[in-house]
Coordinates of C-alpha atoms in Angstrom, one line a residue:
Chain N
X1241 CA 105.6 173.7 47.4
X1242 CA 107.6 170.5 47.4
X1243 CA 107.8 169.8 51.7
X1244 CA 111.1 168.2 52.3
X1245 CA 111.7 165.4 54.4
X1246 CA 114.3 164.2 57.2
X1247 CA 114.5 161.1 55.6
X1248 CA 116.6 159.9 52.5
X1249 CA 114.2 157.6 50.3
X1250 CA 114.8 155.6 47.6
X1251 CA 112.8 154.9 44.2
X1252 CA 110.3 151.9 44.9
X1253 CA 110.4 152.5 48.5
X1254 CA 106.3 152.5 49.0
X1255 CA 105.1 155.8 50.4
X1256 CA 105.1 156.8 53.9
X1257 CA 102.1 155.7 55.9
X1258 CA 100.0 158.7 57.7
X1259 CA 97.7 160.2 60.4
X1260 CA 96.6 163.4 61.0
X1261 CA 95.7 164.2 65.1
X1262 CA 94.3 167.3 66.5
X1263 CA 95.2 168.7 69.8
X1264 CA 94.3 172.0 72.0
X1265 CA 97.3 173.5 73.7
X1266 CA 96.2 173.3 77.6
X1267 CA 97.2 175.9 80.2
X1268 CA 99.9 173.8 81.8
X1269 CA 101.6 173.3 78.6
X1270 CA 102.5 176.8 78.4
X1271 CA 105.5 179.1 79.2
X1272 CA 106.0 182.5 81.1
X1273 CA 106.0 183.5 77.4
X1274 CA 102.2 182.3 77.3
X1275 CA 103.5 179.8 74.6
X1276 CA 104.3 176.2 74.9
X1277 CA 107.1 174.6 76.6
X1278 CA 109.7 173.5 73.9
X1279 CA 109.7 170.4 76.0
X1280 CA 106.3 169.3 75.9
X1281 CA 106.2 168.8 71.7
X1282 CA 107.6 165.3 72.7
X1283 CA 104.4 164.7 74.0
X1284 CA 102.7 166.4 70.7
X1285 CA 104.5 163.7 68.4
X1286 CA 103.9 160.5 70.9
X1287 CA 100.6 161.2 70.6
X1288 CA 100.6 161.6 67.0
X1289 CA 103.0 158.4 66.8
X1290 CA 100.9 156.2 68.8
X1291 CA 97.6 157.0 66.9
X1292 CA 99.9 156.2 64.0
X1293 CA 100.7 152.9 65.2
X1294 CA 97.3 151.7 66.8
X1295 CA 95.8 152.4 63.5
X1296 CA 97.9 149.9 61.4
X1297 CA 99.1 147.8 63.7
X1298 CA 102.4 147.9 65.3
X1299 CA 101.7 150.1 68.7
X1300 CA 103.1 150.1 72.0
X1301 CA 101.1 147.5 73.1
X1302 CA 101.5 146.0 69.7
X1303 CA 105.3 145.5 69.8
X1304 CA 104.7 145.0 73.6
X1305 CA 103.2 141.7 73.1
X1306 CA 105.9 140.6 71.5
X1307 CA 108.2 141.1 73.9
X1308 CA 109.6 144.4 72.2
X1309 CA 110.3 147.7 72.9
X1310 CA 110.8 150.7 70.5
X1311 CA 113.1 153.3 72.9
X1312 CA 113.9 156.6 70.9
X1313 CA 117.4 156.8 69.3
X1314 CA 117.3 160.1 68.3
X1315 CA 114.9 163.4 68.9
X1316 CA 114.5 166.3 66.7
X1317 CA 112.7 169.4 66.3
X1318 CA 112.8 172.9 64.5
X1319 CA 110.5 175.7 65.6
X1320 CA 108.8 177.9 63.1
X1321 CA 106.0 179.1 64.7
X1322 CA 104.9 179.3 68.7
X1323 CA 102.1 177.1 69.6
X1324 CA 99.3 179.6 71.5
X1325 CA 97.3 178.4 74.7
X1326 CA 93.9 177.4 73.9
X1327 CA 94.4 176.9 69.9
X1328 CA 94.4 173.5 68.2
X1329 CA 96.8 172.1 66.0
X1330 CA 96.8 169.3 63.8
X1331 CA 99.8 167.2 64.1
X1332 CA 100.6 165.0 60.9
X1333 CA 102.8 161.9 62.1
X1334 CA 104.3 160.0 58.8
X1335 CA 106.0 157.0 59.1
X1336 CA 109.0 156.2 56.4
X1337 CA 110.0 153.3 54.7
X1338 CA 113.0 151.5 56.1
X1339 CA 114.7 147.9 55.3
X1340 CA 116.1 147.8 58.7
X1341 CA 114.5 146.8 62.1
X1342 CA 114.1 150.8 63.0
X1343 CA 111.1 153.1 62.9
X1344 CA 111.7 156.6 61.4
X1345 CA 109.4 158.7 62.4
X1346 CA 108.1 162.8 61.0
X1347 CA 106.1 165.1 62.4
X1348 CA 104.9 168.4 61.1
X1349 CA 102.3 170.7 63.3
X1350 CA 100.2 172.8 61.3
X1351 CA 97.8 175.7 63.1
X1352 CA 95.0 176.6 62.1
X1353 CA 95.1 178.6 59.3
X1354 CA 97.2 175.2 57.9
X1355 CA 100.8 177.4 58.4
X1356 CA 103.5 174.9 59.2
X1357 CA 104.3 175.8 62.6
X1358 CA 106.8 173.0 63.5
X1359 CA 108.7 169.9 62.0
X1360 CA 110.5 167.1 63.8
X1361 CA 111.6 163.4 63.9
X1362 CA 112.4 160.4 66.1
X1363 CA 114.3 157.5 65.3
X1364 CA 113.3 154.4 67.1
X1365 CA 115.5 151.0 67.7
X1366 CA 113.5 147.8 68.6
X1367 CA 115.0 146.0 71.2
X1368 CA 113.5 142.5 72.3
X1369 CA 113.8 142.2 76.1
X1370 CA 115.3 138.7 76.3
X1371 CA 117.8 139.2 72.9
X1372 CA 118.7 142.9 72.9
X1373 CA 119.2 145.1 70.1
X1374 CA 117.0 143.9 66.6
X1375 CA 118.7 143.3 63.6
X1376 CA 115.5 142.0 61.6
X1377 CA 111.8 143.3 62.0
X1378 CA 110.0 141.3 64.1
X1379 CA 107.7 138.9 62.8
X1380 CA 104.4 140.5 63.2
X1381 CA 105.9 143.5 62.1
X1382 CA 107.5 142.2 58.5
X1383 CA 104.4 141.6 57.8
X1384 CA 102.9 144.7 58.3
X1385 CA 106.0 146.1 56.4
X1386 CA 104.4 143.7 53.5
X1387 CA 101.1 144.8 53.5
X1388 CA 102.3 148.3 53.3
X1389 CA 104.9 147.3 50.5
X1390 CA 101.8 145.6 48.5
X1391 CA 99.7 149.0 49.1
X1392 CA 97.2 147.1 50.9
X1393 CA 97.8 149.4 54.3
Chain L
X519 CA 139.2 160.3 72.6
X520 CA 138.3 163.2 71.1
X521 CA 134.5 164.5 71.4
X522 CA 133.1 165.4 68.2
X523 CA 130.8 168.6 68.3
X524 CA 127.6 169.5 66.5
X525 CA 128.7 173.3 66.2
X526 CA 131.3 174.1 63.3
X527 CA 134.1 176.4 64.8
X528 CA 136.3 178.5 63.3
X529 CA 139.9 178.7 64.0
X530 CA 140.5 181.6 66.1
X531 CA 136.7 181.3 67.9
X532 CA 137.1 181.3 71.4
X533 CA 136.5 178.1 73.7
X534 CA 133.1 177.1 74.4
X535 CA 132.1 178.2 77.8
X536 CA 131.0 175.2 80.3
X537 CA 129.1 174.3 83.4
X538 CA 128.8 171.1 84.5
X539 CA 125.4 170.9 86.9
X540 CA 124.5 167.1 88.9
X541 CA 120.8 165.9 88.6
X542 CA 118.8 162.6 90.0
X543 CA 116.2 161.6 88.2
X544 CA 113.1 161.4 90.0
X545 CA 110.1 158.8 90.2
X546 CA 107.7 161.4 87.6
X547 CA 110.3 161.5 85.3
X548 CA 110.4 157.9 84.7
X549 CA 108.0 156.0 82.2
X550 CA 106.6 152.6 82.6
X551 CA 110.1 150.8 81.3
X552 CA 111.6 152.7 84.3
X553 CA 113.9 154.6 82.3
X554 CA 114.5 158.4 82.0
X555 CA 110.7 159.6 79.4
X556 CA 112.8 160.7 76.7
X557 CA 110.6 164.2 77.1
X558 CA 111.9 164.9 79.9
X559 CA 115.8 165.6 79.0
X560 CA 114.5 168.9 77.9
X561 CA 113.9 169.8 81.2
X562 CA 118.0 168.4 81.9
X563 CA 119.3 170.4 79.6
X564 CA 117.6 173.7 79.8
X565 CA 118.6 173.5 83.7
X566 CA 122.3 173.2 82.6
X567 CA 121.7 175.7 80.3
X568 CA 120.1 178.8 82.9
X569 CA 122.9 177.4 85.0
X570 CA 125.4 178.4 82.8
X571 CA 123.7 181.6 81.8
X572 CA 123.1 182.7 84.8
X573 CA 127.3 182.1 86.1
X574 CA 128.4 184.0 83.1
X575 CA 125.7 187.2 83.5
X576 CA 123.7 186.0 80.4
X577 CA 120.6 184.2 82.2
X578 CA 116.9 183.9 80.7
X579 CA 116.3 187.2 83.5
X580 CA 119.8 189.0 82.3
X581 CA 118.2 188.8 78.5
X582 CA 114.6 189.7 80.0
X583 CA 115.9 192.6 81.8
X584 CA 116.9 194.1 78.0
X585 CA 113.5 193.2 76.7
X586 CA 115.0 190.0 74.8
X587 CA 114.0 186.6 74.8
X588 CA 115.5 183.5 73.7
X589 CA 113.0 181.2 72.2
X590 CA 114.2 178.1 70.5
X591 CA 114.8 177.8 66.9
X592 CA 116.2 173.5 67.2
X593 CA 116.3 171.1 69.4
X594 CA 118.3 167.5 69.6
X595 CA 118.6 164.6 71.3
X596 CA 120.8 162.3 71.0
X597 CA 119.8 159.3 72.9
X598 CA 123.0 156.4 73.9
X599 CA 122.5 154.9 77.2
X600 CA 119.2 155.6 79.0
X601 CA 118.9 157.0 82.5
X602 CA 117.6 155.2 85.7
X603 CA 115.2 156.3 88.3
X604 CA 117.2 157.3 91.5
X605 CA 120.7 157.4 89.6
X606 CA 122.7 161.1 90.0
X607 CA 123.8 162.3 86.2
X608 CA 126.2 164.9 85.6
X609 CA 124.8 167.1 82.8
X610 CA 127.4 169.6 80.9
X611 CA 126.8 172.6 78.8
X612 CA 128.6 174.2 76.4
X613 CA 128.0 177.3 74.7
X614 CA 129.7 177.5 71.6
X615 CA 131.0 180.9 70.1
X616 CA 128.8 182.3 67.5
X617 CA 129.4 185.8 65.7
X618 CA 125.7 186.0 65.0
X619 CA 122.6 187.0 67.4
X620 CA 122.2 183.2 68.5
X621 CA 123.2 180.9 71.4
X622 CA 124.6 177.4 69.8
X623 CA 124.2 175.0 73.4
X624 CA 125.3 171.6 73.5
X625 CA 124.4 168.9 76.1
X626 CA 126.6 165.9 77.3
X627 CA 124.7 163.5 80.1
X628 CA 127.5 161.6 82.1
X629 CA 126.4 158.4 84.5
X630 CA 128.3 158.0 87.7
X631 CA 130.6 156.2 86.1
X632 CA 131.5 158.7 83.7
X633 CA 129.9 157.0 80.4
X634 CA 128.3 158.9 78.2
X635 CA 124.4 158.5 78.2
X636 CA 123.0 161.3 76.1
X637 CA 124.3 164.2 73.7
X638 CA 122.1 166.9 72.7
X639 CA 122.0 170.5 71.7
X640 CA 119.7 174.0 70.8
X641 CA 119.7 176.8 69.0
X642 CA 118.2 179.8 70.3
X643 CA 117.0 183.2 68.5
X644 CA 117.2 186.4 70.0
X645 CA 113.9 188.1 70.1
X646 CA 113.5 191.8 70.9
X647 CA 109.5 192.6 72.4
X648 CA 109.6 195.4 70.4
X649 CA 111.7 195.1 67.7
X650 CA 111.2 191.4 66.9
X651 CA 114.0 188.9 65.6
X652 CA 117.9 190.8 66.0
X653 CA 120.4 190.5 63.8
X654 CA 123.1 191.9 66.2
X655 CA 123.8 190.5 69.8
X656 CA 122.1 193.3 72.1
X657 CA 125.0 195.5 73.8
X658 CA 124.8 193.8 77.2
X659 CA 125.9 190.4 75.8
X660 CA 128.3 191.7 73.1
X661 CA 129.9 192.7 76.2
X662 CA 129.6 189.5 77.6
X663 CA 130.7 188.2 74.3
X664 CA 133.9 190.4 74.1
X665 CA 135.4 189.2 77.4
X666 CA 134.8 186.0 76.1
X667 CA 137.0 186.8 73.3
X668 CA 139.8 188.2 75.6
X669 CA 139.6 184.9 77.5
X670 CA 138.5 186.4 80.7
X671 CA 135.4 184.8 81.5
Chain W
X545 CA 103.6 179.1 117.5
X546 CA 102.0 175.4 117.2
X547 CA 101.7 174.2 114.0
X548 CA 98.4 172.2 113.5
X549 CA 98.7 168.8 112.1
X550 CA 96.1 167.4 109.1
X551 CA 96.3 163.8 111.2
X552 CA 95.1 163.4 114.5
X553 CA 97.7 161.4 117.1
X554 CA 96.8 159.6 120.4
X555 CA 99.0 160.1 123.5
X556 CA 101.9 157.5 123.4
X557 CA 102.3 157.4 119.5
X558 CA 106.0 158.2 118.8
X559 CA 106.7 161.3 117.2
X560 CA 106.8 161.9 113.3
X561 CA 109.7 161.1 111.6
X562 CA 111.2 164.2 109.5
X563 CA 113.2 165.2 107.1
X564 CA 114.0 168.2 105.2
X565 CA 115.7 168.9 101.2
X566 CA 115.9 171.9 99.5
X567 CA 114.4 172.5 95.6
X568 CA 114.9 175.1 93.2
X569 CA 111.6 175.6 90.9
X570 CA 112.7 175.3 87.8
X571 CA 111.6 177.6 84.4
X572 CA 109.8 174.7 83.3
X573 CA 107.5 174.1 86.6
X574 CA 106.6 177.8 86.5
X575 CA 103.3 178.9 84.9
X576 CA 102.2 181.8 83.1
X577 CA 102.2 183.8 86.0
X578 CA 105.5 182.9 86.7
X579 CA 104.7 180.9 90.0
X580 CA 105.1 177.6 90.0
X581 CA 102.0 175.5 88.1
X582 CA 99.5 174.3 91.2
X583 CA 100.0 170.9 90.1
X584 CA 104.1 170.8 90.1
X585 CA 103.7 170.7 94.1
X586 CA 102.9 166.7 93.9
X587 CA 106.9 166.4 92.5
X588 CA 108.5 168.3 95.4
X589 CA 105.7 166.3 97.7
X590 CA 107.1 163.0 96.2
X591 CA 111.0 164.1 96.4
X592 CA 110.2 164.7 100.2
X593 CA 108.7 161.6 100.6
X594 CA 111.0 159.3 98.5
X595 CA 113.8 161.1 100.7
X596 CA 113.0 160.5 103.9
X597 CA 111.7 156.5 103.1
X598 CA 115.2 155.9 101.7
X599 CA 116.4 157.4 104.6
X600 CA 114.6 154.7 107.6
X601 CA 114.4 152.1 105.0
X602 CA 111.0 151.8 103.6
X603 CA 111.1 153.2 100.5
X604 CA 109.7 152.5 96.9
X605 CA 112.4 150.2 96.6
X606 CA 112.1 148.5 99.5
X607 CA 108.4 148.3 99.3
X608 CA 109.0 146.9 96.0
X609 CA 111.5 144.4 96.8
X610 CA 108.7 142.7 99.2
X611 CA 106.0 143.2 96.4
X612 CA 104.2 145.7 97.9
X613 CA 103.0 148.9 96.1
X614 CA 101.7 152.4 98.3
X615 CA 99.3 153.8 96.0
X616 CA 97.7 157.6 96.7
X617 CA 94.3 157.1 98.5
X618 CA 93.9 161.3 99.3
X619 CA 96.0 164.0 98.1
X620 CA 95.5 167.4 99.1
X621 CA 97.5 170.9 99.3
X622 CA 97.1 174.0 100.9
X623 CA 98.6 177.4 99.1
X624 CA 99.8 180.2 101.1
X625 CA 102.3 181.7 99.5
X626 CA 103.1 181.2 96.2
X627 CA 106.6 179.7 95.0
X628 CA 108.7 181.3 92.4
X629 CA 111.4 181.1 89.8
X630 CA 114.7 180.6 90.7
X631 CA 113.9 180.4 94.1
X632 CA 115.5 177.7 96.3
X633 CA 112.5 176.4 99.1
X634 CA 113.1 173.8 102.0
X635 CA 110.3 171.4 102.0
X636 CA 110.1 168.8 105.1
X637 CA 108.5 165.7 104.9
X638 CA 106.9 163.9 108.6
X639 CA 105.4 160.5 108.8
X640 CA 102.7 160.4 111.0
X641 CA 102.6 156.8 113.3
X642 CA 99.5 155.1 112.5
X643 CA 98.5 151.4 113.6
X644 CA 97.0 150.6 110.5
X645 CA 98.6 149.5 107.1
X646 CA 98.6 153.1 105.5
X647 CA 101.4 155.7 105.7
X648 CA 100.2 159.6 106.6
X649 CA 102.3 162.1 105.3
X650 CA 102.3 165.9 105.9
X651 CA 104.4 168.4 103.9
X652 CA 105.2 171.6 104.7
X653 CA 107.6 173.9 102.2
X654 CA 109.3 177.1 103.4
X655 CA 110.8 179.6 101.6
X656 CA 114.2 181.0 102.4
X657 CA 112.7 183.5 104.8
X658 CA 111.2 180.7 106.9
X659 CA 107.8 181.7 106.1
X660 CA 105.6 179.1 105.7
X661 CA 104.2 178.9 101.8
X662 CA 102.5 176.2 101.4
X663 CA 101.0 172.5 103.8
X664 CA 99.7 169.5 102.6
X665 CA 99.2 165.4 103.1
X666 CA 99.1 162.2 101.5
X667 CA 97.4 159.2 102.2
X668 CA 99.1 155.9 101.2
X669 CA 97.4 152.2 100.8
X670 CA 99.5 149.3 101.2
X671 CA 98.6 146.4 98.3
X672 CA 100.7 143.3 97.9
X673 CA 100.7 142.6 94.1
X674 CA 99.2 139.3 94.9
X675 CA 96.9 139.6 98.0
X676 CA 95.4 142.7 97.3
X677 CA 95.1 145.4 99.8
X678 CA 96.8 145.2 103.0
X679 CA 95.1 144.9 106.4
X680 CA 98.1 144.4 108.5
X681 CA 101.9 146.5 107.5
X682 CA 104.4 143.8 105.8
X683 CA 106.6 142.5 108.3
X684 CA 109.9 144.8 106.8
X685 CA 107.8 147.7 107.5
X686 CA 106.6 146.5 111.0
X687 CA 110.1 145.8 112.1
X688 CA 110.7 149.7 111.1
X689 CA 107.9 150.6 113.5
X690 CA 108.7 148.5 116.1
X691 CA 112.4 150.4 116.1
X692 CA 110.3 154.0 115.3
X693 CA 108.4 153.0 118.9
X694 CA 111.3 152.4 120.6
X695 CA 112.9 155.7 119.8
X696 CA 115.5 154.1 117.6
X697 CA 115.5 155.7 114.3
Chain U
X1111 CA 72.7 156.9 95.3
X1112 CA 73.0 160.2 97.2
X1113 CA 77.0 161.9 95.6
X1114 CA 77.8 163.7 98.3
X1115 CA 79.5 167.0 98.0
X1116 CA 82.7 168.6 99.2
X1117 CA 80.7 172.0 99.7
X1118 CA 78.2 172.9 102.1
X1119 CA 75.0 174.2 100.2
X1120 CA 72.2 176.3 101.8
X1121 CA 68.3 176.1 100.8
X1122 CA 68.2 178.5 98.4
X1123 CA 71.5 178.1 96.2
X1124 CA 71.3 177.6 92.4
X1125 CA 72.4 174.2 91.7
X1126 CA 75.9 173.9 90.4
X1127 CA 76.8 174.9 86.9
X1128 CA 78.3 171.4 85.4
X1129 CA 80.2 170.2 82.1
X1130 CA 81.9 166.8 81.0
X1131 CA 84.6 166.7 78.8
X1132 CA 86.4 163.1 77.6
X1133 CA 90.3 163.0 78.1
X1134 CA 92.5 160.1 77.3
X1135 CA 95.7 158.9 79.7
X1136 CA 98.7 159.6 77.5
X1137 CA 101.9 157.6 77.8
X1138 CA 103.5 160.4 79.3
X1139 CA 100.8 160.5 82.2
X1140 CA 101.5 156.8 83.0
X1141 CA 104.1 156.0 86.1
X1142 CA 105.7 152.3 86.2
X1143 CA 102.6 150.8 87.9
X1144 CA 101.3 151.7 84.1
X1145 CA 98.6 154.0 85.3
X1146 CA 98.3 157.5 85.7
X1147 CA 100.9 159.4 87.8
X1148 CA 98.7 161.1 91.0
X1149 CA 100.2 164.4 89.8
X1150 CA 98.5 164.5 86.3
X1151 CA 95.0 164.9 87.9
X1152 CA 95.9 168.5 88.4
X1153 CA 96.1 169.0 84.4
X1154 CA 92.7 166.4 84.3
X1155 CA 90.6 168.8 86.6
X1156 CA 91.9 172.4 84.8
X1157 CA 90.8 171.3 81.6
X1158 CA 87.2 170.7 83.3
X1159 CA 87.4 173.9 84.7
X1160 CA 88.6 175.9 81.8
X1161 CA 86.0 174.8 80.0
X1162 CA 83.2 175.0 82.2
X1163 CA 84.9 178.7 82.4
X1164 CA 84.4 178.9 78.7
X1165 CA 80.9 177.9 78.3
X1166 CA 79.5 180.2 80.5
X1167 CA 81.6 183.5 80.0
X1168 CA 84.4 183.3 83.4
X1169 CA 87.2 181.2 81.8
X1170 CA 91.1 182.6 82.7
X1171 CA 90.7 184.9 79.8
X1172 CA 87.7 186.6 81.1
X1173 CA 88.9 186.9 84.3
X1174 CA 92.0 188.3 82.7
X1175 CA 90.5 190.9 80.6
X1176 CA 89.3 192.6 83.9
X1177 CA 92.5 192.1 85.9
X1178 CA 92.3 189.3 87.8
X1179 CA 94.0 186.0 88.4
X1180 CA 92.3 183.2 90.0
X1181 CA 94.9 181.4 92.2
X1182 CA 94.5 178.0 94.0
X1183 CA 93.8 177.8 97.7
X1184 CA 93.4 174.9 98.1
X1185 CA 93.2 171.3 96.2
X1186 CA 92.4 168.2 96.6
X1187 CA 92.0 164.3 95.4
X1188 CA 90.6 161.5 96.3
X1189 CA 91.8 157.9 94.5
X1190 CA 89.2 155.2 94.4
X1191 CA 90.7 153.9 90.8
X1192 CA 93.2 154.2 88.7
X1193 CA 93.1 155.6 85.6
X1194 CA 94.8 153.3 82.7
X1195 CA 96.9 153.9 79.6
X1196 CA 95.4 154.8 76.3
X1197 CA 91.7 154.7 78.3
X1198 CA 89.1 157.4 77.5
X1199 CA 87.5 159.2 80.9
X1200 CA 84.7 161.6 81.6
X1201 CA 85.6 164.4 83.5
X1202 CA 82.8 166.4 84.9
X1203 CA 83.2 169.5 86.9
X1204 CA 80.7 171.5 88.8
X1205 CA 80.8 174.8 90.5
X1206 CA 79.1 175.4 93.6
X1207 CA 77.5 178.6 94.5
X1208 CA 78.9 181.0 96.8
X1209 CA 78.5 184.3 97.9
X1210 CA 82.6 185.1 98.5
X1211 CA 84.5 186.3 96.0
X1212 CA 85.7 182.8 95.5
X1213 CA 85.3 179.7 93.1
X1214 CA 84.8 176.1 94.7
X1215 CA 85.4 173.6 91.7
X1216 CA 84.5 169.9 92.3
X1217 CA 85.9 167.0 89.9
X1218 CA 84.5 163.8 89.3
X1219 CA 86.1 161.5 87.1
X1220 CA 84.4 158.4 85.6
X1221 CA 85.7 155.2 83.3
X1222 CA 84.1 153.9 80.4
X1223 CA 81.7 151.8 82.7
X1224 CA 80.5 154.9 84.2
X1225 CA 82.3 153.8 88.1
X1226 CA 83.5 156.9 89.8
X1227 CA 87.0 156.4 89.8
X1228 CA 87.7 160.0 91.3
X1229 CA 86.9 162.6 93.0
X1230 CA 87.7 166.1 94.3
X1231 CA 88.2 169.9 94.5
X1232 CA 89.7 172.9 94.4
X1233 CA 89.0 176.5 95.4
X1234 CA 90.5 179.6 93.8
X1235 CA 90.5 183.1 95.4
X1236 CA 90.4 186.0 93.1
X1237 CA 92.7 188.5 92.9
X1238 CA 93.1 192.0 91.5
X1239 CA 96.4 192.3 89.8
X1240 CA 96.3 196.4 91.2
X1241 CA 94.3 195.7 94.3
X1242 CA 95.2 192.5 95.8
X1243 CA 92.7 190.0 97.1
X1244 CA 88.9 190.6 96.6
X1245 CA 86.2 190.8 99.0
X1246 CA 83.2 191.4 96.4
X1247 CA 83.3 189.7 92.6
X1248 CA 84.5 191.7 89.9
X1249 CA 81.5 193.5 88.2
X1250 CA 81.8 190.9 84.6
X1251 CA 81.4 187.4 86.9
X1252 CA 78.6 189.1 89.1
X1253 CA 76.5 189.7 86.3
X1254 CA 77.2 186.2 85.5
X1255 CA 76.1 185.2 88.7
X1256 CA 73.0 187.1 88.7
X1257 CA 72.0 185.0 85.5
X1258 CA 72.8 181.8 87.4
X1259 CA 70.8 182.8 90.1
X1260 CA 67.7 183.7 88.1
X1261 CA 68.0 180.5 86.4
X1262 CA 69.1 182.0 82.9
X1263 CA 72.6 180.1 82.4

């Protein structure tokens, strides 16, 4: 099964980079329903995202030292299966390829029986706090982006 | 200016229905850049949207009360202009007219100064505890539905 | 009926100042039980407290503005009666006097039948981001007091 | 150093059942002060309790099995530290022996340098979801107790 993607690539774009998290569904995540909130996968995919980014380089605190912030542009998720109280998931962030100075970010939560049971995406701006809006990557992060071009990430 | 939708009508649908609810954002809704956590609009909307529900006899209890839930199938944010601690937003919600077992919602965050900060929407499924996912509305809100259609809602 | 207080006043200390808002608890503060989730009260605490130091001039902001912070030293609630969907409570907020640089509230939410559902406290420090923790109030705070003694706020 | 308790114990007692589990503060627990938000302990202490539940055979599901819902009366917290972004803490949570039909939970959080950073309680009644509040433990957690008692958990 091919998965398909949020996320137009194109040929010689290196592949996405990725982690895989797990997490337990806690009691206050949950609904009347006894499944969790739709609200709280934000908090699934941050988690996921911020493992992402501490692992290569370019996390909160990464982007923070430089004076940048990443706020979310856009939010996105589609529900296939409920997420149960008590189970853990695994929650695959991938991070896509992009020219511009924007993070595109994809999520997919798998249970345990490895069922997808949710997909989603953010879209992240970078915004440096003296000069706005980012039209180019910031330094420390072009050269991430060229590490991970080279396929030495 | 005209407001561009994320729900396809057809000519001859009926207007969306609308409620417009007010909501401050509070000091645990904020995240360390003192803006709205971007999490946290689900909460926003699905108050606009039980709002709504519950003015036009079609609330979370109304469906509960036929054994029918509502669970989400999508959810998206849109994220323009972010919201401060302390500030008062208006949040509106449409529901837009759908022949099929589904409620199409759609989210506009206005600031006090009537700019638009945030546009959103969800897709819902209809769920019966017995009979699992419906492919017709259940009868109470096809009734709802058809006085919708005669404009008298 | 006297209502016992959790802070113990001395004859000539002014009485508390109060004020009261009204919540709704919302679908997602509710837990699977479909009361709201023991750890939700700490929002409507903060709401109640946030109100009422906007109202008399010493709030967050105001703190803030002279670089002091009121961190949680104690936290405690008492359940009586639990608080449900839907339902719209009235929670009041006091401020105990107190000599020292600490702020004592006590919050008591009702439900719209006046019954009594649920007390509790908070204990604030006062730390100036530079000098640490306070030992005497900041003197925008002790010009509050001074008009809080005199019976003028 | 002598940790004193919250709960009285008499000569006698079975020392307190205990487990520590490792939580990390997530973004979305932080506040603008960049540390934890004084209302995410209540999510910190129920995953201590669930899972000292768990191990020993009286989490919320076993409780459920047999009717009965284990609601807060009371909780508290005390602050000596705060807790930090993207730091990992032990949480260890005991219960104390009593006689009632009743749980008393105590919390003790510690950072990475093993300081206490916090501490506290809560105590649960149980309740029979056909009866209403119990006077004697359900049959399933007295047994459990008996093995405590005797030494055996």
């Amino acid at each position: 099964m091919i998965m398909k993607s949020f996320f137009k690539q194109n040929p010689g774009d290196p592949k996405p980079l990725k982690l895989v998290i797990k997490r337990k569904v806690r009691f206050d995540e949950i609904d009347p329903l006894r499944i969790m909130w739709h609200g709280n996968y934000a908090s699934f995919f941050e988690e996921g995202r911020i493992s992402l980014g501490d692992k290569y380089g370019f996390g909160y605190k990464d982007f923070e030292k430089h004076g940048v912030i990443i706020p979310l542009k856009k939010f996105h998720v589609d529900y296939m299966l409920p997420l149960e109280f008590g189970k853990t998931y695994s929650v695959e962030t991938l991070l896509y390829w992009n020219e511009a100075a924007r993070l595109d970010f994809e999520y997919r939560i798998y249970d345990e029986e490895k069922r997808l049971a949710t997909m989603g995406y953010s879209v992240h701006l970078m915004v440096d706090l003296q000069k706005g809006i980012l039209v180019v990557k910031p330094a420390f992060y072009e050269k991430v982006c060229m590490r991970w071009k080279e396929g030495k990430l």
